[in-house]
PDB file of C-alpha atoms in Angstrom:
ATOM      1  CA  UNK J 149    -161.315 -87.713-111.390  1.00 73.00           C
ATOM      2  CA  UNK J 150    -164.598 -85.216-110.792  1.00 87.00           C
ATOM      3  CA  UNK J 151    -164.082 -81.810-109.555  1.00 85.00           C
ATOM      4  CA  UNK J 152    -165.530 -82.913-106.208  1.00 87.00           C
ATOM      5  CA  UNK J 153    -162.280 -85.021-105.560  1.00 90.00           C
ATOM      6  CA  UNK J 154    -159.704 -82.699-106.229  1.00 94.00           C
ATOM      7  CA  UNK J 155    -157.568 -81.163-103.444  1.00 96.00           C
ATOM      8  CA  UNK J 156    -156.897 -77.112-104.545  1.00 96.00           C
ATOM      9  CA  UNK J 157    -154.083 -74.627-103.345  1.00 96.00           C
ATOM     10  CA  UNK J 158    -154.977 -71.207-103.465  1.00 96.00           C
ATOM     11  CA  UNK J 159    -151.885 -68.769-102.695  1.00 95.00           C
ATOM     12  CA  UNK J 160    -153.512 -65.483-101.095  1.00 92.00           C
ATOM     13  CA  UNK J 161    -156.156 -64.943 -98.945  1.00 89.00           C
ATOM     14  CA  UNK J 162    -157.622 -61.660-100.595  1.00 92.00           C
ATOM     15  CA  UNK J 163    -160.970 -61.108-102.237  1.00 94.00           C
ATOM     16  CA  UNK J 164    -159.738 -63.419-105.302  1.00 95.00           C
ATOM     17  CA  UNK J 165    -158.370 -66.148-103.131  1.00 94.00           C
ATOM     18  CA  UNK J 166    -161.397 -66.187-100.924  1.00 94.00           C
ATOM     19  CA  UNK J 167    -164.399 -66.098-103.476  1.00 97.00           C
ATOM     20  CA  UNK J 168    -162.223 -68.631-105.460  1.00 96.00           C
ATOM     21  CA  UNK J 169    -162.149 -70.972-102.269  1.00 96.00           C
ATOM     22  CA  UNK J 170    -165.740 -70.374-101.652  1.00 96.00           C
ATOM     23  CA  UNK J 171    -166.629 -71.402-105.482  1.00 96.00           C
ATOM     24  CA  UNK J 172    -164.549 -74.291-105.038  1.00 95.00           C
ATOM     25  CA  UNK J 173    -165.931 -75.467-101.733  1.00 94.00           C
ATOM     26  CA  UNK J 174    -169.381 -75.608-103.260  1.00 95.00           C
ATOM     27  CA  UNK J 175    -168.160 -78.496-105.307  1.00 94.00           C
ATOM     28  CA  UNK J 176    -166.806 -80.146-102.820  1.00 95.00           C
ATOM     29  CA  UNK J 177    -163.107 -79.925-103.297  1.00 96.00           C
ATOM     30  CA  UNK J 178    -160.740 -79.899-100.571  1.00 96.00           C
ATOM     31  CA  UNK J 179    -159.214 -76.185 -99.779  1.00 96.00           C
ATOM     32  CA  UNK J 180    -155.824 -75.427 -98.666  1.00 95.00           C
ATOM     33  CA  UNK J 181    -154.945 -71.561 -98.258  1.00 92.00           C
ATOM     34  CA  UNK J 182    -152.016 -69.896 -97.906  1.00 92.00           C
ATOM     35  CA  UNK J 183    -151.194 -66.172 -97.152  1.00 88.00           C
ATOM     36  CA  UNK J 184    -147.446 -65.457 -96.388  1.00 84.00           C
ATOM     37  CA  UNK J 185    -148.624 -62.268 -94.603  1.00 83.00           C
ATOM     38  CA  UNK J 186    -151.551 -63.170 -92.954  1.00 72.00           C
ATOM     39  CA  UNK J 187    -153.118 -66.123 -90.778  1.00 62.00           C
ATOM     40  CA  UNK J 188    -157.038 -66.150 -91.926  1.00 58.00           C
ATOM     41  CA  UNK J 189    -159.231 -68.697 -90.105  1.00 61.00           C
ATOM     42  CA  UNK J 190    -161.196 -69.184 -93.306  1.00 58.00           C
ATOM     43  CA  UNK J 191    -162.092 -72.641 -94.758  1.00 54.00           C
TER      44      UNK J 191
END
């Protein structure tokens, strides 16, 4: 299985979480975020 296939949980939606997500995205993987204290509209 490539990188580009996987499907990735990222717990918090701070600067970590978010670069993370964006690194992630560039490969193609599918994003799922989750912030108990905070709805983002992000991916």
């Amino acid at each position: 299985k490539s990188l580009g296939e996987s499907a990735v949980g990222i717990v918090g939606t701070g600067s970590i979480g978010r670069q993370t997500a964006r690194l992630l995205k560039e490969f193609g993987c599918k994003i799922y975020l989750y912030d108990r204290l905070q709805a983002h509209d992000f991916a």
